[in-house]
Every structure is written in structure tokens, then in C-alpha cells.
Short mmCIF file of C-alpha atoms in Angstrom, two decimals:
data_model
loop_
_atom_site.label_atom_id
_atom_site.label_comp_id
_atom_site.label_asym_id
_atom_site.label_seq_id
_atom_site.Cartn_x
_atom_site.Cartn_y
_atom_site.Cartn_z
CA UNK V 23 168.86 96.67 226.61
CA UNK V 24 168.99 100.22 225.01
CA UNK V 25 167.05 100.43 221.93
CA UNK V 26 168.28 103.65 220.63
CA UNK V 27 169.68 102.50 216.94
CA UNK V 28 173.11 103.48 216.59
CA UNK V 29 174.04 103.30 213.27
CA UNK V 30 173.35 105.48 210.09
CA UNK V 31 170.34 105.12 208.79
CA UNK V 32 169.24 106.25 205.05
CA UNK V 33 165.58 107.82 204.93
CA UNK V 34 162.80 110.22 203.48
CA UNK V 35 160.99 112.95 205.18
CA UNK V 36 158.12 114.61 203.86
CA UNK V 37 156.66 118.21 204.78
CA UNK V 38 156.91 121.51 204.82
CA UNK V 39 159.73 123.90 205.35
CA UNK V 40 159.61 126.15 208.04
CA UNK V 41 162.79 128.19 207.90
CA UNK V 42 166.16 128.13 205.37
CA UNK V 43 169.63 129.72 206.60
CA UNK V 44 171.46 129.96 203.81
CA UNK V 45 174.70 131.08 205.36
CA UNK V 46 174.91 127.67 207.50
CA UNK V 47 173.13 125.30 204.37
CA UNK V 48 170.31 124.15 207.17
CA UNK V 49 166.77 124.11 207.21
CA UNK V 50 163.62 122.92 208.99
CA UNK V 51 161.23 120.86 207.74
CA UNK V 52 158.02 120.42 209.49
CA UNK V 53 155.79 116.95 208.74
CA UNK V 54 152.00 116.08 208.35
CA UNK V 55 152.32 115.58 212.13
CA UNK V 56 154.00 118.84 213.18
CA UNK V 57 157.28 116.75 213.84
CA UNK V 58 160.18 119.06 213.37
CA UNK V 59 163.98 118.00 211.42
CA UNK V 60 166.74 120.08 210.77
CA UNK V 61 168.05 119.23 207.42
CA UNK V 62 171.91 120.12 205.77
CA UNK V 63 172.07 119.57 202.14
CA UNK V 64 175.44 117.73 201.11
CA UNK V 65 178.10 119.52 199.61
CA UNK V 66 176.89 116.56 196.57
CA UNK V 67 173.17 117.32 197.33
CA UNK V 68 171.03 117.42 194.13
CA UNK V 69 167.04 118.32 193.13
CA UNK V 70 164.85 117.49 190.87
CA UNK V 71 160.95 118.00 190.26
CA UNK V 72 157.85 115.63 190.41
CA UNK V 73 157.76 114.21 186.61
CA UNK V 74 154.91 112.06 185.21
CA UNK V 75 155.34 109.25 183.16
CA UNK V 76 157.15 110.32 179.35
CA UNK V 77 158.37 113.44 181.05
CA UNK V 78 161.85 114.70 180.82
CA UNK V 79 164.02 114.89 183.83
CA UNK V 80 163.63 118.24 185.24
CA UNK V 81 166.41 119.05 187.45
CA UNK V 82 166.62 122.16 190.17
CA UNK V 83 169.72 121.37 191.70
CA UNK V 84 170.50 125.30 190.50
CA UNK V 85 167.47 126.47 192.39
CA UNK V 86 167.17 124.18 195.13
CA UNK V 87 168.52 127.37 197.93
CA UNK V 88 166.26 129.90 196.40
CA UNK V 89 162.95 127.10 195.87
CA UNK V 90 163.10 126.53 200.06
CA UNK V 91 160.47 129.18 200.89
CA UNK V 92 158.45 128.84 204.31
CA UNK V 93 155.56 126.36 203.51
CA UNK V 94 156.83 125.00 200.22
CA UNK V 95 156.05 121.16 200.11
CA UNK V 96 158.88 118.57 199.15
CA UNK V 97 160.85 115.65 200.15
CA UNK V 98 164.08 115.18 200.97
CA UNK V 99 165.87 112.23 200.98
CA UNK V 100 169.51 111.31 203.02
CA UNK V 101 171.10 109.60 206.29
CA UNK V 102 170.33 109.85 210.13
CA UNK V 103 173.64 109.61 212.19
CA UNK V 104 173.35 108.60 215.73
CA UNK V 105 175.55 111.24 216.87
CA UNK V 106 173.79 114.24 215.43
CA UNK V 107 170.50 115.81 215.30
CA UNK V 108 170.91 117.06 212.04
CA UNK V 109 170.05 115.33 208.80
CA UNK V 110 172.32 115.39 206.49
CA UNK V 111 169.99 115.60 203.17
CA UNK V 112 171.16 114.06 199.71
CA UNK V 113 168.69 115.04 197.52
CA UNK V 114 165.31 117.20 197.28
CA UNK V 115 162.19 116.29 195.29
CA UNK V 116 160.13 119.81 194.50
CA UNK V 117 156.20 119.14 194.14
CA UNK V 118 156.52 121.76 191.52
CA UNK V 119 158.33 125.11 190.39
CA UNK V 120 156.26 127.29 192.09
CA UNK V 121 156.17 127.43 195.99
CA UNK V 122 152.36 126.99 196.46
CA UNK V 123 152.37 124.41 193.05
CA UNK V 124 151.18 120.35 193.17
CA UNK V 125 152.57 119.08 189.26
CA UNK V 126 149.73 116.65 189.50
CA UNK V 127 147.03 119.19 190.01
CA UNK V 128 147.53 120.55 186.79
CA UNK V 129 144.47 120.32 184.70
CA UNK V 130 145.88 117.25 181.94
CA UNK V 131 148.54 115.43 184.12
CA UNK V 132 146.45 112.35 184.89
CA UNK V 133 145.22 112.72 181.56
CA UNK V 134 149.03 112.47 180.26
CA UNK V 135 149.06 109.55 182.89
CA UNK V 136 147.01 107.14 181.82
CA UNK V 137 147.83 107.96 178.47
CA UNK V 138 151.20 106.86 179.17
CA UNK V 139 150.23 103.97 180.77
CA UNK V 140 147.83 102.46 178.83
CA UNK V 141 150.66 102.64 175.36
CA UNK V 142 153.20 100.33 178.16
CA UNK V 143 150.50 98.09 178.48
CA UNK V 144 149.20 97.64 175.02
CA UNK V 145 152.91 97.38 174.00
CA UNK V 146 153.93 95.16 177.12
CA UNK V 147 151.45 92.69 176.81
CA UNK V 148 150.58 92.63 172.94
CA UNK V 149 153.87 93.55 171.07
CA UNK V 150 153.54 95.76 167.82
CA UNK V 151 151.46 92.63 167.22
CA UNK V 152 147.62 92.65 166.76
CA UNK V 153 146.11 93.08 170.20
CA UNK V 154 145.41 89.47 171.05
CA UNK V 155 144.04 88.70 174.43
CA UNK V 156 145.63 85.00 174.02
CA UNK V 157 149.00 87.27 174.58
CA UNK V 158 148.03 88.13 177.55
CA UNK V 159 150.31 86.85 180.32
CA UNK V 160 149.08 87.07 184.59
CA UNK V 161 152.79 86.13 184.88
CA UNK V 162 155.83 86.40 183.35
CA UNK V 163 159.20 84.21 184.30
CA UNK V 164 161.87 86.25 186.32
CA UNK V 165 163.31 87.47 183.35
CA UNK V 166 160.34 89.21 181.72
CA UNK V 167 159.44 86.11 179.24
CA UNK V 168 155.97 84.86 178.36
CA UNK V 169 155.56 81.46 178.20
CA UNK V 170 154.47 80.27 174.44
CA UNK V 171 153.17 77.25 175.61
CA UNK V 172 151.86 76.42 178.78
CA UNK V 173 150.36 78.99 180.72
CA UNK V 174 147.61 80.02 183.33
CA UNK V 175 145.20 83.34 182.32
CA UNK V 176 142.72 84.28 185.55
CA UNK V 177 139.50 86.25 184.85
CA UNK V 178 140.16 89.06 187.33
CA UNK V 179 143.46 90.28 186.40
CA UNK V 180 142.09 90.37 182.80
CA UNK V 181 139.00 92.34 183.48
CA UNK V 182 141.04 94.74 186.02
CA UNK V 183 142.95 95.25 182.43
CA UNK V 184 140.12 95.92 180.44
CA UNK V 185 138.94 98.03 182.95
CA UNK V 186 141.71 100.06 182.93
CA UNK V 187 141.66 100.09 178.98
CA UNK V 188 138.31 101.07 178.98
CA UNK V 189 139.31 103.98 181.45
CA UNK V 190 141.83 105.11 179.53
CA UNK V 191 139.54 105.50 176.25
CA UNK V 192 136.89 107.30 178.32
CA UNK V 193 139.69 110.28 179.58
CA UNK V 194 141.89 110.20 176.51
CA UNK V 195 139.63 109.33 173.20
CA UNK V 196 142.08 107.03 172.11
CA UNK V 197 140.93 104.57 169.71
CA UNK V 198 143.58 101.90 170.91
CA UNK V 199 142.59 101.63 173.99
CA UNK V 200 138.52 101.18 172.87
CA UNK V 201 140.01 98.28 170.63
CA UNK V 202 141.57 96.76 173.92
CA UNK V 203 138.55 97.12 176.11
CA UNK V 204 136.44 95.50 173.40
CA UNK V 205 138.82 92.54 172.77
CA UNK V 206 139.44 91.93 176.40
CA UNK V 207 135.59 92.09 177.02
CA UNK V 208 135.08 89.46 174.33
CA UNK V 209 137.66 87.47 175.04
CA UNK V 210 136.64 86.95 178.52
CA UNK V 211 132.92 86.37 177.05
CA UNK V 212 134.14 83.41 174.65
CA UNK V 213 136.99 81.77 177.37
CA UNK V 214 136.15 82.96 180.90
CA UNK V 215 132.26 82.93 181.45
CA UNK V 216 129.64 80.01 181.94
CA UNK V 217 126.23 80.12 181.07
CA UNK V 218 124.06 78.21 182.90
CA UNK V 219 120.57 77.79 181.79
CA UNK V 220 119.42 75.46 184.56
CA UNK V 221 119.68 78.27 186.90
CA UNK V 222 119.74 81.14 184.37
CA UNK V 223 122.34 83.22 185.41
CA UNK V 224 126.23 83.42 184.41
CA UNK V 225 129.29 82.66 186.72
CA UNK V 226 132.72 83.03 185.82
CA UNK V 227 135.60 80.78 185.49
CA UNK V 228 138.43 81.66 188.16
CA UNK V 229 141.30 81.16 184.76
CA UNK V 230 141.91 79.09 182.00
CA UNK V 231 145.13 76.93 181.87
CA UNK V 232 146.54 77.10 178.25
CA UNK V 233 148.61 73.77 176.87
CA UNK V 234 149.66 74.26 173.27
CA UNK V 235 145.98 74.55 171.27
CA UNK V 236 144.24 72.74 174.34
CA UNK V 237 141.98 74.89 177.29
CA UNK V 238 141.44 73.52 180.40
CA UNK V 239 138.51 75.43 182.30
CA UNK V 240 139.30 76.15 186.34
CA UNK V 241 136.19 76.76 188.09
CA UNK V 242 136.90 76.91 192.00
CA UNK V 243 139.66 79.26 193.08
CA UNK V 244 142.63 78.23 193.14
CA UNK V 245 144.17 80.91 195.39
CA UNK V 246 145.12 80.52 198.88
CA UNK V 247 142.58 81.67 201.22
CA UNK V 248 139.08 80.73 199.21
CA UNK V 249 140.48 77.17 197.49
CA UNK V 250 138.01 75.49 196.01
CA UNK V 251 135.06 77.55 196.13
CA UNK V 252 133.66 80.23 194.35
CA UNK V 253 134.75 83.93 196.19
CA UNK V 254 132.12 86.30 195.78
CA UNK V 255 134.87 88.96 194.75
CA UNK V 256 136.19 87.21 192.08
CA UNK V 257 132.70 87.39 190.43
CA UNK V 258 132.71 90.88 191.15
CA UNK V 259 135.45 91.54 189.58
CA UNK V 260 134.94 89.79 186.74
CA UNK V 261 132.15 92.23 185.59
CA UNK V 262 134.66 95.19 186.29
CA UNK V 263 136.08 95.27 182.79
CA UNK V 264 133.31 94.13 181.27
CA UNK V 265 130.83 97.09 182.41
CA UNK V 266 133.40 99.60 181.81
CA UNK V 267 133.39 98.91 178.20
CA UNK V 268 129.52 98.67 177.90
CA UNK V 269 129.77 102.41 179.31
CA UNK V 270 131.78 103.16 176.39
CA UNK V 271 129.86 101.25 173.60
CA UNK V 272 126.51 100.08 174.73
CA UNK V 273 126.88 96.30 173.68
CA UNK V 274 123.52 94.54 174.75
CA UNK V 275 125.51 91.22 175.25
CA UNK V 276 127.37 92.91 177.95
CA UNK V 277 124.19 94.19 180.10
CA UNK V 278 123.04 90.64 179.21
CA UNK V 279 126.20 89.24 181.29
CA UNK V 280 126.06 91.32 184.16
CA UNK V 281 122.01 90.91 184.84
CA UNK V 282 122.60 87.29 185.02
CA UNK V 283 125.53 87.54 187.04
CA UNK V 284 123.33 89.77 189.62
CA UNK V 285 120.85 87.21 189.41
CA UNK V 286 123.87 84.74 190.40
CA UNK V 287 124.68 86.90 193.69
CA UNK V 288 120.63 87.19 194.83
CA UNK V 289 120.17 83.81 193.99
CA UNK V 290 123.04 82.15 195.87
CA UNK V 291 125.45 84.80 197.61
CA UNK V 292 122.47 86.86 198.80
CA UNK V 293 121.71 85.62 202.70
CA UNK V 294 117.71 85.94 202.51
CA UNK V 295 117.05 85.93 206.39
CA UNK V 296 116.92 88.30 208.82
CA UNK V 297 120.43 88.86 208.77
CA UNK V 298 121.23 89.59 205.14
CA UNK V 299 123.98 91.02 203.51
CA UNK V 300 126.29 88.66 201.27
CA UNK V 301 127.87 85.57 201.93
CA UNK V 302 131.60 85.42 201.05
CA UNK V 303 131.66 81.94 199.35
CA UNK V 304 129.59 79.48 197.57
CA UNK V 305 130.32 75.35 197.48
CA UNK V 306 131.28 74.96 193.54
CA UNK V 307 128.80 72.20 193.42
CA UNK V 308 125.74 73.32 195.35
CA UNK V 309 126.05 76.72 195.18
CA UNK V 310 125.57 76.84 198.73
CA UNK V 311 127.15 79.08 201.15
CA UNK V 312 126.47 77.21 204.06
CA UNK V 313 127.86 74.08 203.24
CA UNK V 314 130.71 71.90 205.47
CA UNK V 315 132.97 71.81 202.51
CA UNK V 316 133.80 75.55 202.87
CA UNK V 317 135.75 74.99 205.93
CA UNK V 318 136.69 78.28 207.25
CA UNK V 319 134.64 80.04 204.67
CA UNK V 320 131.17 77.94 205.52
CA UNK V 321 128.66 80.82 206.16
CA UNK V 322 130.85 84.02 206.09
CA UNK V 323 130.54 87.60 204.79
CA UNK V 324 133.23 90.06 204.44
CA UNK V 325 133.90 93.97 203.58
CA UNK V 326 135.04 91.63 199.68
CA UNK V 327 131.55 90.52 199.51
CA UNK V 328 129.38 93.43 200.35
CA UNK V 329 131.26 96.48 199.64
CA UNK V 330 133.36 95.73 196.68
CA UNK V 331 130.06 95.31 194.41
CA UNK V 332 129.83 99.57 194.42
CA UNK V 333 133.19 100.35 193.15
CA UNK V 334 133.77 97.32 190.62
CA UNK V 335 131.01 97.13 188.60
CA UNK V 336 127.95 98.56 190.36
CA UNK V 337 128.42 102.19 190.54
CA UNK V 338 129.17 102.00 186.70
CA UNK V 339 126.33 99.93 185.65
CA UNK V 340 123.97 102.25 187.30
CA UNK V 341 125.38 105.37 185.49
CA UNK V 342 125.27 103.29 182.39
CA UNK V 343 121.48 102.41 182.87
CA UNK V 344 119.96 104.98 185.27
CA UNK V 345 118.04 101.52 186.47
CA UNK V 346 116.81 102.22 189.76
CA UNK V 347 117.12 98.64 191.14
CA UNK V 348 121.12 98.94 190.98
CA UNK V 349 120.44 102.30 193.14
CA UNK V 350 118.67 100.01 195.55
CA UNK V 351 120.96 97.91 195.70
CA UNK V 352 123.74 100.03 195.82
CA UNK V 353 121.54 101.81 198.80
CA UNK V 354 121.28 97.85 200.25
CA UNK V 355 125.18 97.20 200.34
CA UNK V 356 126.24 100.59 201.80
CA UNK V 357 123.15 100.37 204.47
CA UNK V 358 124.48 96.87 205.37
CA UNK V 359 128.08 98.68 205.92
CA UNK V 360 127.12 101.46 208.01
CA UNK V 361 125.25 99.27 210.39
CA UNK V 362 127.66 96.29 210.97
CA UNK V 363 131.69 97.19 209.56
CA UNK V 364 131.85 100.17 212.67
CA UNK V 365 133.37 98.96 215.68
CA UNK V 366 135.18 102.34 217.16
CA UNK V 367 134.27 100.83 220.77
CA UNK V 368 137.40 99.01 219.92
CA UNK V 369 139.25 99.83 217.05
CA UNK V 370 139.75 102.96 214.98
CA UNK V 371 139.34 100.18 212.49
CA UNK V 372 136.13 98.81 210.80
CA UNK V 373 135.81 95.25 211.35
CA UNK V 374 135.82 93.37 207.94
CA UNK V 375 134.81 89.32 208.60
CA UNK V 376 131.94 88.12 209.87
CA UNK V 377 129.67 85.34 210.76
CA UNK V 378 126.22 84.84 209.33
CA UNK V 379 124.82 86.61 212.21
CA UNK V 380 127.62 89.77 212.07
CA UNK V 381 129.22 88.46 214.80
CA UNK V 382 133.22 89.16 214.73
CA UNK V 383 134.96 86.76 213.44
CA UNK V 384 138.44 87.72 215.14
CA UNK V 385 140.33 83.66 214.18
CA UNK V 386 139.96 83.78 210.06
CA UNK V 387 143.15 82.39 208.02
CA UNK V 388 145.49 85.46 207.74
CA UNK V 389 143.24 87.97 209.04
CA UNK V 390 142.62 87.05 212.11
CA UNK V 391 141.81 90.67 214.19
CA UNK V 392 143.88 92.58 211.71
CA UNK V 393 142.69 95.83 209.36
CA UNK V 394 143.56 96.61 206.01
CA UNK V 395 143.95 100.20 206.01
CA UNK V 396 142.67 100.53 202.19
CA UNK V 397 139.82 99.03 202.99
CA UNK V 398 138.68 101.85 205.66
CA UNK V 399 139.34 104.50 202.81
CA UNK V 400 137.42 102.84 200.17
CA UNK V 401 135.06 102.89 202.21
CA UNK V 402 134.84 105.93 202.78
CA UNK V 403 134.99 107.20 199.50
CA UNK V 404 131.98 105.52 198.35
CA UNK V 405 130.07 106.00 201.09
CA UNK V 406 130.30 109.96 199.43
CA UNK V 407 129.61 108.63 196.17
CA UNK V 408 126.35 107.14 197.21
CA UNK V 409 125.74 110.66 199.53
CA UNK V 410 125.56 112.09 196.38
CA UNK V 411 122.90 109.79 195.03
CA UNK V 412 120.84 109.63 197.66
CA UNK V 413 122.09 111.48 200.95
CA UNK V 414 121.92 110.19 204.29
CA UNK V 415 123.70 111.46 207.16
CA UNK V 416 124.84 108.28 208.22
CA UNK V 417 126.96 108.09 205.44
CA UNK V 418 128.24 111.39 205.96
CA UNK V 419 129.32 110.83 209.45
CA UNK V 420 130.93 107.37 208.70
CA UNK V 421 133.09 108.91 206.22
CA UNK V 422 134.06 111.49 207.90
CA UNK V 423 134.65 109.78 210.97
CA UNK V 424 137.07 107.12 208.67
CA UNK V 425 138.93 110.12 207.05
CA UNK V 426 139.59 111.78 210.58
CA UNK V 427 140.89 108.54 211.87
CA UNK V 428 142.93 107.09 209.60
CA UNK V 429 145.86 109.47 209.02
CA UNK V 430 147.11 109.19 212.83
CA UNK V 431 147.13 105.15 212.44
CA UNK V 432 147.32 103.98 209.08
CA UNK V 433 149.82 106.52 206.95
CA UNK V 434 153.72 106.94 207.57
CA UNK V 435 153.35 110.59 208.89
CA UNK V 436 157.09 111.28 208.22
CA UNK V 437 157.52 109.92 204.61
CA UNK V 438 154.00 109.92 203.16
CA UNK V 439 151.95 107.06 202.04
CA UNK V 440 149.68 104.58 203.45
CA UNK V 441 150.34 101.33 205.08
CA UNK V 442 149.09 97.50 204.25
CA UNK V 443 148.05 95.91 206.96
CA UNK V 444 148.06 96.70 210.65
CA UNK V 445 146.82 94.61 214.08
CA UNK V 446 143.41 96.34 214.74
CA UNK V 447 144.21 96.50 218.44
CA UNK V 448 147.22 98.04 220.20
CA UNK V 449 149.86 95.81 221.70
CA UNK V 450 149.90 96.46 225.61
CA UNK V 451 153.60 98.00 225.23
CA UNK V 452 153.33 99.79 222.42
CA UNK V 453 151.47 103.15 221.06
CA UNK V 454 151.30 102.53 217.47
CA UNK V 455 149.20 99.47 215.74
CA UNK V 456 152.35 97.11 214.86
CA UNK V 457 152.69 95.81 211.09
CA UNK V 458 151.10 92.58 210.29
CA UNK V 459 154.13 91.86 207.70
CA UNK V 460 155.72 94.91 206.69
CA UNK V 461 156.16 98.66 206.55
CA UNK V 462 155.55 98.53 202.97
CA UNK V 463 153.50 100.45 200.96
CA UNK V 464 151.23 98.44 198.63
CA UNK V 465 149.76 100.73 195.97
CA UNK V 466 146.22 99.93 195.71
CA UNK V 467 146.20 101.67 199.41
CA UNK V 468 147.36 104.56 198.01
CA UNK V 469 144.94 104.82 195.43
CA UNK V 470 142.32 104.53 198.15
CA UNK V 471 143.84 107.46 199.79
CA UNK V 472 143.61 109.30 196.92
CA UNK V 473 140.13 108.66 196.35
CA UNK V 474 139.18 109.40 199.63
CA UNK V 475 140.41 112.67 200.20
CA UNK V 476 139.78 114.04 196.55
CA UNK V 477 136.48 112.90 197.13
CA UNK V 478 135.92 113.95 200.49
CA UNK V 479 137.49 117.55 199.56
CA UNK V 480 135.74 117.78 196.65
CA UNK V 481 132.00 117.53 198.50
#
């Protein structure tokens, strides 16, 4: 059977133009991988440049001949015919006016960003209405409506909000957003967080179910892969919001919260023998990681439970407090990585579950031997944020070695962007590590990417 597809097929390539004949409309365009496409713009072709969020259209259809210098950056969308080796291009996206020019290097654009963002989600969520965390919606029905009445609010996705707010008013000064972070932060205080005093520490409720003026208190997850036990990540992300804000204003209560939520993961999550490291989940009534109940969770740590303390609340509380036990244990989590996530023996991947003794485990729900590509780029990217509190080679090399490795196997070389999830291994009869469910491009990957290579440029 011939594979060769031979139909049209509509695409994007992304890269860097090599040569432009204007007297025959066609030019080359070179990608991240040195891959070279002759492109002819349609008689109908049009262009346009990068615009941020609240920005006005800004067309170069006009310029588009005289803007395709050798080495100018862009993308150019159009079709692929199987009888021709030319594509025939539709429209051109500029990454700014000037050849050598990146829109969203310029000095406020993020700025203007997250400005822009954070007024959608003050109006989306709250209305011209009093911002009113009981407004808040994790899901709305297929045609945008909030339910009024009976409704589910999880503690993550609000603190990820907060966090965001609290963002926002730290790179814009806008009082709005303080006023969000602050109500979010006490709103998960008074709905989503359970003091014990037997045990003195805090845990946090996985949501709240909402029925008219009644509020019913889920514990255990309810999600998929961890049900019925408490995920280490969703504990760690319930601080993220929180600690944000307390960078921002200094509430006491808030520091309060999070020291007796750290007390939570050294207590219980913390595995105190030789192995150590944190375990992935605790049985909601013990509080015990090892226990049968778990199932498929009983006695596991993954990249969730041991790396995702630095970048959700960790990192922040530390240059909130300048308290050198969250640099030691900030130094703990990343020493833990660097000795037991590489496994380039194999896989150009880290490996990301584990067994109580870091043994692979390769069978686990969904994951199975699979990577997440995002997960290799946070990675790296705060390995160099801890390099720069206390520098170690190792951490050097590991990021480095992850940044090296990960353009060839986990972004699309041709359109730009970074994949989801890929098998860690190759397939026998093929060259390329094959999609786990699609070729689509979630965007918290791409925000890893970003963070990694800023990061890594900028030491």
C-alpha cells in the first residue's frame, strides 16, 4: 500500500526565508530544522502582523513582497497539492514590521497582555457585578451559561485564578486585580481549607458542590486518575494563589496556611526512609500513603509530587520570606530530580512515575511508558532558577541536556509549538516518538517552552 497522501492538504510552515523572486511570486522558506519549501502567494494571498490582545488589526498585505527579506521570520499559511512541489501560500503572518523585529519582545507587550487578560476575566467571571468568588464558575454549559443553582467550584482552578490575579497586580499595579487576588484568597480560606488541630496542619478540600444556599464539602478527588484520595498536587496547588497574594500584601493568615500545609506534606506525603522524596497520594482517612485502598496509587511518587512544589508555591514563598528552610527544601526536591527523573539510557525523556523505591513504574493508568513533553521543560527551567540560588553543576548539565533534547522530539519543527504527550520509546518502524492521543498543542506546554528557553537564554 502506498502511503504517499494524495489529496490537498491545508497547513502552516514556520521559518525563515531564504530567497524571494518577485518576478515569478515564489519564495523559500527555510524551518527550525533546515527543511526547505518553496512557497507562491495566491493571486488572493493576504498579511497581517503578530497583534496582542486589544490590538487593532494590522494588515501588510501592501508590503507583504517588499517585508520577504533573507532571514525575516514568519508564517505562512495555505494548501499542499500532491502534484506539485510548490506551496501555494494563502496568507503570511509577519513577527513584526521590521525584518530582524519579535512584537512580543517589545519592552510592555506582556505587560499589555496580562493586562488584557486579567479585565476578560474579572468581567467573564464576575460581571460589572461586585467581584464575588461565589460567581465563580469551573464550568460553564455549552452555551456560555453559569448555573445559578447547582454547581461544583474545585480549589485548584480557583487558586490557579488568583494566582494569575495576583500576577497581574504585581506587573501592572492595577488595583482590580489586588481586589481579586485578595477575595479569591479569602474565599478559598472560608470554603476550601480544613483545619485540623489533631494533627495541626491544614489540607484542602478538592471543591465544594453548591445547591441553592446549601455547601456540601468534597474531600477526596474526584477526578479520574487519583479518585478518592488526596493527590499531593492538588494541595500544591492550592497554596499557588494563595502565596502569590501574600507576596503582594503580607497577610500573616496566609503564611499561617501554607506552614501548616508544609507541615501536612512532611508529616504524611514526605517518605522518611532511605528512599525519600514524596509520595503521590495519601488514603483520605489515614493519611497514609501506603495503604491498599490507593489501588494503583498505593506507595507512588511522581514528577506532580516532587517537582511541582518549586514552581507553585515554593519558589514564591521563599522570595516572600528569605526563610532558609524553603531553600532547603527547594534544594531537597530538585536534588531528588536530578538523581532519579534521568533515564537517557533509554529515553530522551525523563521518567516521571515511580515506585517507593524509584523503580520505573512503566504500567500506571494512562501513563503507562509515555512522556509529557512540558514536563521535561519545566523542568528544566527551574532547575536554572534554583542554579541561581544555589549553583550546582548538576543542575546545569540537566538543563541543558533537557533543552538540547527536546526540540528534535517534542516540538512540530515545521509549524512551531510543542506537543502533549508522546510514547517515551520509539516504535520499531518508525523514527519519530508517535502521539499518545493527538498532534495537538495543549498550551500549558507552550508556556513551559517559553520558560525554558527565556530562562535558559537569559543565564
Amino acid at each position: 500500500m502506498n502511503a504517499r497522501i494524495n489529496f490537498p492538504v491545508s497547513d502552516l510552515i514556520a521559518g525563515y526565508v531564504v530567497s524571494y523572486n518577485a518576478e515569478d511570486g515564489i519564495f523559500v522558506l527555510s524551518t527550525s530544522d533546515h527543511r526547505e519549501f518553496k512557497v507562491k502567494l495566491s493571486p488572493m494571498a493576504y498579511a497581517k502582523v503578530i497583534q496582542n490582545f486589544d490590538e487593532a488589526y494590522i494588515d501588510a498585505t501592501g508590503t507583504m513582497g517588499a517585508w520577504l527579506t533573507p532571514g525575516r521570520f514568519l508564517f505562512v499559511y495555505g494548501v499542499f497539492y500532491p502534484d506539485s512541489d510548490i506551496f501555494d501560500g494563502k496568507q503570511v503572518v509577519f513577527a513584526g514590521k521590521k525584518a530582524e523585529e519579535y512584537v512580543f519582545e517589545k519592552q510592555d507587550w506582556w505587560i499589555k497582555q496580562v493586562y488584557a487578560l486579567g479585565k476578560f476575566y474579572v468581567k467573564a467571571q464576575f460581571g460589572t457585578e461586585e467581584i464575588d468568588y461565589r460567581n465563580y464558575r469551573t464550568d460553564l454549559s455549552v452555551s456560555g451559561e453559569r448555573s445559578t443553582v447547582n454547581f461544583r467550584q474545585e480549589t485548584d482552578t480557583i487558586s490557579r485564578l488568583v494566582y494569575g490575579f495576583a500576577t497581574a497586580f504585581m506587573m501592572t499595579g492595577e488595583d482590580q486585580f489586588l481586589e481579586a487576588a485578595e477575595k479569591g484568597t479569602e474565599y478559598l480560606r472560608e470554603h476550601m481549607r480544613f483545619v485540623d488541630k489533631d494533627e495541626d496542619i491544614i489540607y484542602w478540600y478538592h471543591a465544594i458542590d453548591v445547591q441553592g444556599e446549601k455547601e456540601q464539602k468534597i474531600f477526596a478527588s474526584e477526578f479520574g486518575d487519583d479518585y478518592d484520595a488526596i493527590p499531593a498536587y492538588e494541595q500544591i496547588y492550592a497554596l499557588a494563589g494563595p502565596i502569590q497574594t501574600y507576596r503582594c500584601t503580607g497577610d500573616r493568615r496566609i503564611l499561617h496556611d501554607a506552614e501548616q500545609t508544609i507541615k501536612l506534606f512532611d508529616k504524611f506525603f514526605l517518605d522518611k526512609s532511605e528512599y525519600g522524596g514524596y509520595f503521590s497520594h495519601l488514603d483520605p482517612l489515614m493519611l497514609d500513603p501506603r495503604s491498599e485502598s490507593l489501588g494503583r496509587n498505593q506507595a507512588r511518587k511522581n514528577w506532580n509530587s516532587v517537582g511541582d512544589h518549586a514552581p507553585a508555591y515554593l519558589i514564591n514563598l521563599l522570595l516572600a520570606t528569605g526563610e532558609q528552610k524553603y531553600a532547603d527544601m527547594l534544594e531537597y526536591t530538585f536534588d531528588t530530580i536530578e538523581k532519579y527523573f534521568p533515564d537517557y539510557d533509554n529515553s530522551p525523556f525523563v521518567q516521571e512515575r515511580f515506585y517507593e523505591d524509584w523503580s520505573h513504574d512503566t504500567t500506571w493508568g494512562w501513563q503507562q511508558n509515555r512522556a509529557v513533553v512540558g514536563h521535561n521543560l519545566k523542568i528544566a527551567w527551574n532547575l536554572m532558577r534554583m542554579n541561581s540560588l544555589k549553583p550546582k553543576e548538576k543542575y546545569v548539565e540537566l538543563a541543558k541536556k533537557i533543552s538540547d533534547l527536546m526540540p528534535a522530539v517534542g516540538s512540530d519543527q515545521q509549524r512551531g509549538g510543542w506537543y502533549d504527550v508522546v510514547e517515551r520509546l520509539l516504535d520499531n518502524n518508525s523514527g519519530y516518538h508517535q502521539f499518545v492521543w493527538h498532534d495537538r498543542k495543549a498550551w500549558w506546554q507552550q508556556e513551559q517552552a517559553i520558560l525554558a528557553y527565556l530562562i535558559m537564554g537569559g543565564l
